[in-house]
mmCIF file of C-alpha atoms in Angstrom:
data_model
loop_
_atom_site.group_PDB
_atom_site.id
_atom_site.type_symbol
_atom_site.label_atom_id
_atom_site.label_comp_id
_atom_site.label_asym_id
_atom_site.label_seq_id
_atom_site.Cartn_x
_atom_site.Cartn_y
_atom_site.Cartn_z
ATOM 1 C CA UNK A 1 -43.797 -151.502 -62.897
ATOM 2 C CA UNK A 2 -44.530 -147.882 -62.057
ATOM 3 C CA UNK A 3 -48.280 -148.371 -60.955
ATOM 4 C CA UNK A 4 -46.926 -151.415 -58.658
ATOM 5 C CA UNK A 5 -44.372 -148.934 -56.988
ATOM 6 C CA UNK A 6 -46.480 -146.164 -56.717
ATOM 7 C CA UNK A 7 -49.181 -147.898 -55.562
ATOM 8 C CA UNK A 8 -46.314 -149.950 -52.638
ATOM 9 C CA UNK A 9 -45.379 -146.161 -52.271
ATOM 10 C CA UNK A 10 -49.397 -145.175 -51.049
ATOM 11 C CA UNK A 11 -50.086 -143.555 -54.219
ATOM 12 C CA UNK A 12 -53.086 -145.040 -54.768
ATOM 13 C CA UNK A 13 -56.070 -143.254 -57.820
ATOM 14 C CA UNK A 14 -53.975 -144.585 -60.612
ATOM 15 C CA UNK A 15 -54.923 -144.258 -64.381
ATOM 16 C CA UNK A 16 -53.317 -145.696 -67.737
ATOM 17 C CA UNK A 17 -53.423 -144.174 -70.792
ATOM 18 C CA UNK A 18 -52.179 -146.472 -73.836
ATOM 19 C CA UNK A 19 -51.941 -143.526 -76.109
ATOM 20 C CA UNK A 20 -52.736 -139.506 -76.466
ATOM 21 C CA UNK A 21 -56.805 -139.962 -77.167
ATOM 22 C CA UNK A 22 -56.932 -141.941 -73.914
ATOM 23 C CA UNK A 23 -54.570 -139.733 -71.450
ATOM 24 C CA UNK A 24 -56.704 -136.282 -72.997
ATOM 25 C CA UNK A 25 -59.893 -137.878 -71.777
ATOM 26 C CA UNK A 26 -58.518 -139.625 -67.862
ATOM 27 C CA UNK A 27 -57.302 -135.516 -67.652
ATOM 28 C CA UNK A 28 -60.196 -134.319 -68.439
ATOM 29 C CA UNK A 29 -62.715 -136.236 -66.667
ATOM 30 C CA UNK A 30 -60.696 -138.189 -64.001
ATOM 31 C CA UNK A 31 -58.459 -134.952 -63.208
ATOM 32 C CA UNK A 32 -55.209 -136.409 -61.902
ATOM 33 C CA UNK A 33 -53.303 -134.340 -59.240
ATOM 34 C CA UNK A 34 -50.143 -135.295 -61.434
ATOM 35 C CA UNK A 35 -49.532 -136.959 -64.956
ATOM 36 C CA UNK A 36 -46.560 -138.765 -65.741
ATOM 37 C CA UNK A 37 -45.576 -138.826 -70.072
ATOM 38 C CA UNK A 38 -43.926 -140.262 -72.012
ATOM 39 C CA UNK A 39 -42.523 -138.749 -75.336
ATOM 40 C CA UNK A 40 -43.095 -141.694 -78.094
ATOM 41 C CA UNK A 41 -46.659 -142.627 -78.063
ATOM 42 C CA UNK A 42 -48.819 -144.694 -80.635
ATOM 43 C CA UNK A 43 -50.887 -141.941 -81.883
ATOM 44 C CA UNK A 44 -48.829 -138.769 -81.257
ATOM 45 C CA UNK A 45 -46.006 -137.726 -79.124
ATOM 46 C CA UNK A 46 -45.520 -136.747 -75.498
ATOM 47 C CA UNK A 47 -45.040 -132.874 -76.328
ATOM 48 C CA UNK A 48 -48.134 -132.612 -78.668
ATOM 49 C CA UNK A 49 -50.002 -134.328 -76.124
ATOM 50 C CA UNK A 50 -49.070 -131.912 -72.895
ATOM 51 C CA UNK A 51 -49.453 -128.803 -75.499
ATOM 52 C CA UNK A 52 -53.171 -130.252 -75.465
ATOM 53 C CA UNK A 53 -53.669 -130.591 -71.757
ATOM 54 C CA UNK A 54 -52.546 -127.109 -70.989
ATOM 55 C CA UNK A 55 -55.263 -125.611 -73.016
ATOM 56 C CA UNK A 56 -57.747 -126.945 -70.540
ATOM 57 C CA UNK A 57 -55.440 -127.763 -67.218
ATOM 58 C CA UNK A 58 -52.521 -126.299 -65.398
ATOM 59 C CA UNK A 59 -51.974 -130.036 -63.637
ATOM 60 C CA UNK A 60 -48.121 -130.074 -62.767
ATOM 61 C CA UNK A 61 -46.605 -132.703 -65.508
ATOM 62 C CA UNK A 62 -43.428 -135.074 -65.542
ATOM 63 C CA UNK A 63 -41.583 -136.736 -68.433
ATOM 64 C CA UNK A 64 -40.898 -139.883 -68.134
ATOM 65 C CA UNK A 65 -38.830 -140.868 -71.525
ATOM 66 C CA UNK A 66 -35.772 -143.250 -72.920
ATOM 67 C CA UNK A 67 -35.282 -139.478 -75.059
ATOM 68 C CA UNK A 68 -32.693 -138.048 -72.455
ATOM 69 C CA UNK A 69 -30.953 -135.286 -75.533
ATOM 70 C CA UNK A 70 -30.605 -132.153 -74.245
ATOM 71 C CA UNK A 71 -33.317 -130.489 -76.602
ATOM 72 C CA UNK A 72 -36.071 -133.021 -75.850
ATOM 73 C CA UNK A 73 -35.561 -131.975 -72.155
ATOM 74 C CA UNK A 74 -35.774 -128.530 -72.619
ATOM 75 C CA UNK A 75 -38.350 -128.300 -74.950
ATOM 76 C CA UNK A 76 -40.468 -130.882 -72.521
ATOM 77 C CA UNK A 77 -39.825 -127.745 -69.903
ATOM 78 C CA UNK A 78 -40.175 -124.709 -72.418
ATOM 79 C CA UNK A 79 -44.078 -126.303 -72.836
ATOM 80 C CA UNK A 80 -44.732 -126.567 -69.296
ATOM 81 C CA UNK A 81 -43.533 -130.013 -67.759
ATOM 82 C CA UNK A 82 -42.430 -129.684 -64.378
ATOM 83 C CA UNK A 83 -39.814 -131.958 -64.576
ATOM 84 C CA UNK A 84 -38.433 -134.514 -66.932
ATOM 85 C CA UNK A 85 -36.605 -137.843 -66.539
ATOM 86 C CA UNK A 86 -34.311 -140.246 -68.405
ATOM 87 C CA UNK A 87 -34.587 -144.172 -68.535
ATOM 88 C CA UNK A 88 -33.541 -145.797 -67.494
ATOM 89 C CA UNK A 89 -34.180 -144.576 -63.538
ATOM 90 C CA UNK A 90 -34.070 -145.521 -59.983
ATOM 91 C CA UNK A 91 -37.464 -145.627 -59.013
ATOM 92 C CA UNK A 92 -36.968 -144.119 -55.574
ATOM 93 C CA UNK A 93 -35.751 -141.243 -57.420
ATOM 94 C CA UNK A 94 -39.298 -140.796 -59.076
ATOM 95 C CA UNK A 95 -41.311 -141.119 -56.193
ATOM 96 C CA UNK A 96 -39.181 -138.122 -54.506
ATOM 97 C CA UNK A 97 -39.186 -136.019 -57.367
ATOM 98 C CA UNK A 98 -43.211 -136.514 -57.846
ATOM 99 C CA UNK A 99 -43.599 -135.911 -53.956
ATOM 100 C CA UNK A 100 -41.796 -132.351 -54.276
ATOM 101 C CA UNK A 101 -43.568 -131.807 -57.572
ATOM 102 C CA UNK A 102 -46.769 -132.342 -55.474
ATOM 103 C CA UNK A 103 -45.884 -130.280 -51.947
ATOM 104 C CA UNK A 104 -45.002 -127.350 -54.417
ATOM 105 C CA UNK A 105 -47.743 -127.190 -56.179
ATOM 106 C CA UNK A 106 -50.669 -128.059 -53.616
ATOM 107 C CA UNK A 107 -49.370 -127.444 -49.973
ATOM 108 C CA UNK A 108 -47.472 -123.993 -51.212
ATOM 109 C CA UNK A 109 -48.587 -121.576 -48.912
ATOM 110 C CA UNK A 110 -48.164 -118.756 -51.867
ATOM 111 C CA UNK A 111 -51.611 -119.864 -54.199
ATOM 112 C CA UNK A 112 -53.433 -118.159 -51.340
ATOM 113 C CA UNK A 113 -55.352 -114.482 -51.419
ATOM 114 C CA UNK A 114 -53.055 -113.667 -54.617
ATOM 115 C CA UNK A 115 -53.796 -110.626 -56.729
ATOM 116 C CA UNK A 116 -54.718 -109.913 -60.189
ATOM 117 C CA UNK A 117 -53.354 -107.191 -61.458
ATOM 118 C CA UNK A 118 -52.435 -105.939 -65.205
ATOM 119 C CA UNK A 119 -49.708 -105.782 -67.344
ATOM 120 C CA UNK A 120 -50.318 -103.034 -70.684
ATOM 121 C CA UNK A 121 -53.115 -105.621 -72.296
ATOM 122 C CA UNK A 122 -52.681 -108.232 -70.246
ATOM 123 C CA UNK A 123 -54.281 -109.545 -66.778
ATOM 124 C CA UNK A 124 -52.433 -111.270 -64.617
ATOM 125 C CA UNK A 125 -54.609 -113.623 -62.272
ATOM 126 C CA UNK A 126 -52.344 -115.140 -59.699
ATOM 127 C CA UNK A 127 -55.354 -116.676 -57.682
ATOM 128 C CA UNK A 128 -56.884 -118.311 -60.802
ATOM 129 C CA UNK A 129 -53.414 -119.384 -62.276
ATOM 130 C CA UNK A 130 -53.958 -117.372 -65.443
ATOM 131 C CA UNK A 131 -53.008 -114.489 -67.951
ATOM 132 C CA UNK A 132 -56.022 -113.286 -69.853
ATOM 133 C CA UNK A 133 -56.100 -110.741 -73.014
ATOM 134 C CA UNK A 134 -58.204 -110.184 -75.742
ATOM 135 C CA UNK A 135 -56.614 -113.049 -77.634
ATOM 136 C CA UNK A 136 -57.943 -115.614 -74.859
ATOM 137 C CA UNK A 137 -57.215 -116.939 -71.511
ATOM 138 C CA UNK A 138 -53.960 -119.088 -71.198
ATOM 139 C CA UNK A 139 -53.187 -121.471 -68.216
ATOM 140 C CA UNK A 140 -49.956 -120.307 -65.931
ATOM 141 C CA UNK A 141 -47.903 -124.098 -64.840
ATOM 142 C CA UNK A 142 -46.663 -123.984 -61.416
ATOM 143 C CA UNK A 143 -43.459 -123.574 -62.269
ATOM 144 C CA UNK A 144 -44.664 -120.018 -64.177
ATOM 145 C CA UNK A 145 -46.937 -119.238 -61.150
ATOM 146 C CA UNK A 146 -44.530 -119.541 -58.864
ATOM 147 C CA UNK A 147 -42.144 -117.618 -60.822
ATOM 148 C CA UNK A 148 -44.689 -114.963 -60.906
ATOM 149 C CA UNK A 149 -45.553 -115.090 -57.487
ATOM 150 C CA UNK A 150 -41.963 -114.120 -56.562
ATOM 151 C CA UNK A 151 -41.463 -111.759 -58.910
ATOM 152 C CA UNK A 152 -45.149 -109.724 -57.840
ATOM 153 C CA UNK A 153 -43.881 -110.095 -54.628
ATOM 154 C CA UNK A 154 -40.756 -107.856 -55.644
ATOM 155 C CA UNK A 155 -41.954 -106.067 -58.121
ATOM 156 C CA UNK A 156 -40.162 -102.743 -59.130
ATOM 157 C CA UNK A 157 -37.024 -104.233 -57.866
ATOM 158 C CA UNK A 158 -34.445 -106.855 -59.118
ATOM 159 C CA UNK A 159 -34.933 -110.615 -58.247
ATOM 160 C CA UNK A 160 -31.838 -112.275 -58.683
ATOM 161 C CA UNK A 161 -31.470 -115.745 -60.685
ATOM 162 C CA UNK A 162 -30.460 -117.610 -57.661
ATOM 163 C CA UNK A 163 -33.778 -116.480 -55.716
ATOM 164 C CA UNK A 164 -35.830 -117.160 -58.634
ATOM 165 C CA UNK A 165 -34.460 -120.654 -59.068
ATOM 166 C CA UNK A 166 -34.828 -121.251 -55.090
ATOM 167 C CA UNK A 167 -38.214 -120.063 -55.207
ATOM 168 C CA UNK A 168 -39.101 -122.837 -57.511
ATOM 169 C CA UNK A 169 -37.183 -125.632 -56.837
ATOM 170 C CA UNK A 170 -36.309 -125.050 -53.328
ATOM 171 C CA UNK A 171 -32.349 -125.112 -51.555
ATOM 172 C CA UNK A 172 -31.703 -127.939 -54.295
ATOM 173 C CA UNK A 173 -31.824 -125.319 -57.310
ATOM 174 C CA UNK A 174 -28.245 -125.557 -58.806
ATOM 175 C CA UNK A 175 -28.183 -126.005 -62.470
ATOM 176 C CA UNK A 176 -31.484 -124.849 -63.121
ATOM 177 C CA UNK A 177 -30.186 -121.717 -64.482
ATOM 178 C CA UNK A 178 -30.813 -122.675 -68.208
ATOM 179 C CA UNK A 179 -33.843 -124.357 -67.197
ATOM 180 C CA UNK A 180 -35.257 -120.968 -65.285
ATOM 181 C CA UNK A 181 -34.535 -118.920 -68.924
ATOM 182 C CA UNK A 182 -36.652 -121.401 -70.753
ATOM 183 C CA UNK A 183 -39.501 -120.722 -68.541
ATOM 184 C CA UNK A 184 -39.095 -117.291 -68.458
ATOM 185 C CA UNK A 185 -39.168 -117.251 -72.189
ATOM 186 C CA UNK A 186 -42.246 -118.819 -72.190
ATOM 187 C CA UNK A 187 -43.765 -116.487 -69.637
ATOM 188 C CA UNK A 188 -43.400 -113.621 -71.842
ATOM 189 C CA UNK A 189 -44.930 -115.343 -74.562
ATOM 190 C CA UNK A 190 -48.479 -115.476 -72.080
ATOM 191 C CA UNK A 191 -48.328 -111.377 -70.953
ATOM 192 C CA UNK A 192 -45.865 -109.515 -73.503
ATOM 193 C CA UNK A 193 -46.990 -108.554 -76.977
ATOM 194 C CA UNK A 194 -43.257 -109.158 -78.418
ATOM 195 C CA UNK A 195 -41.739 -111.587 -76.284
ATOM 196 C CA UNK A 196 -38.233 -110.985 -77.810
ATOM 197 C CA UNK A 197 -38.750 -107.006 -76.664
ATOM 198 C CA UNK A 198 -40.265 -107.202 -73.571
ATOM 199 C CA UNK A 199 -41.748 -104.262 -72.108
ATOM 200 C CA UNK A 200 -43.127 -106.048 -68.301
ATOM 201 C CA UNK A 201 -40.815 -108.842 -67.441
ATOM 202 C CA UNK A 202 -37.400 -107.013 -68.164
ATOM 203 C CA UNK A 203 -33.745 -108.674 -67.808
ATOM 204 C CA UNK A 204 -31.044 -107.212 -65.961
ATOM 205 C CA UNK A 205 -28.406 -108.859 -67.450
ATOM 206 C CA UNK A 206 -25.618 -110.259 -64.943
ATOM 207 C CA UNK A 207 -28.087 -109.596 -62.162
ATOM 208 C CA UNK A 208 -31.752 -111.734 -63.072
ATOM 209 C CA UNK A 209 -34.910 -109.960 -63.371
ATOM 210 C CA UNK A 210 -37.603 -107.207 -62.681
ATOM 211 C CA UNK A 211 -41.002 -106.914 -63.059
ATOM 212 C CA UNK A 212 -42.682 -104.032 -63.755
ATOM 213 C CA UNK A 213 -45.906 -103.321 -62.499
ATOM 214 C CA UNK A 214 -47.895 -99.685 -63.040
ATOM 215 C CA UNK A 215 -49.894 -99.326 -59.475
ATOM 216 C CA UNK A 216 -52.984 -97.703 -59.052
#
């Protein structure tokens, strides 16, 4: 039913996957603009599976899943989904949300000319999507890099919550709040060596956020 709306909808390089062996391989050889997952597979589950693809791929990600609890949501977003939706659902409703999924992450006029900068041991690539260390190099999603982005752009001063959440999902951002301290969280895990003290990404409680960056 989805492939025959997308497809109605102009969508139209579509790939199945019937379980986790099958999606790994369409991602990493087919490299879809966007994947749509579900949580209960045959072989696995949804959130093993996009812990997987962000090893090798920061490809924006939807959930698509009859698991609509509160803690499946926002641990689908704390790994990295861009969004995540409950069955049942209007299909309209998908089609929108993948189409602003897709002008934010490819027709953003921010992923140009960005810097790369460091943070203590850290190295922040904006332009390749990426934090790099000694440990290894781990994939921003563009939720994180546009997060980042924002918060570069202000560095040294306080972002509020409000811009944050705007600057990710647009005029429409109300109730993202939670959401935008879940991906924050895992931000810190990527550049901060204790995420739970952080030294680079500090919060200024009541207010939102600050970045500090050492110039020069």
């Amino acid at each position: 039913m989805v492939d025959r709306f997308l497809r109605n909808e102009g969508y139209f390089r579509i790939f199945h996957a019937a379980n986790c062996q099958e999606a790994l391989a369409i991602c990493r050889t087919d490299k879809p603009d966007i994947a749509i997952l579900d949580v209960m597979l045959p072989d696995g589950d949804g959130f093993a599976l996009l812990t997987s693809i962000r090893r090798f791929s920061a490809m924006p990600v939807l959930f698509l899943s009859a698991r609509g609890e509160d803690e499946d949501r926002l641990l689908g977003l704390g790994l990295g989904a861009d969004d995540y939706m409950v069955k049942p659902f209007l299909p309209r409703e998908l089609v929108l949300r993948l189409n602003m999924i897709l002008r934010r992450v490819y027709a953003s006029p921010t992923v140009e000319h960005m810097p790369v900068f460091g943070l203590g041991n850290y190295i922040v690539d904006l332009e390749g999507a990426e934090v790099r260390s000694e440990q290894g190099v781990q994939a921003l999603t563009a939720k994180e890099h546009a997060l980042l982005v924002k918060l570069y752009r202000e560095r040294g001063r306080i972002v509020t919550s409000d811009a944050l959440c705007q600057a990710v999902w647009g005029d429409d951002y109300f109730g993202y709040e939670n959401t935008l301290m879940v991906h924050i969280r895992r931000i810190r895990e990527k550049l901060e060596t204790n995420p739970s003290s952080p030294e680079h990404l500090i919060t200024v409680r009541g207010l939102g956020y600050k970045l500090l960056v050492k110039e020069g």
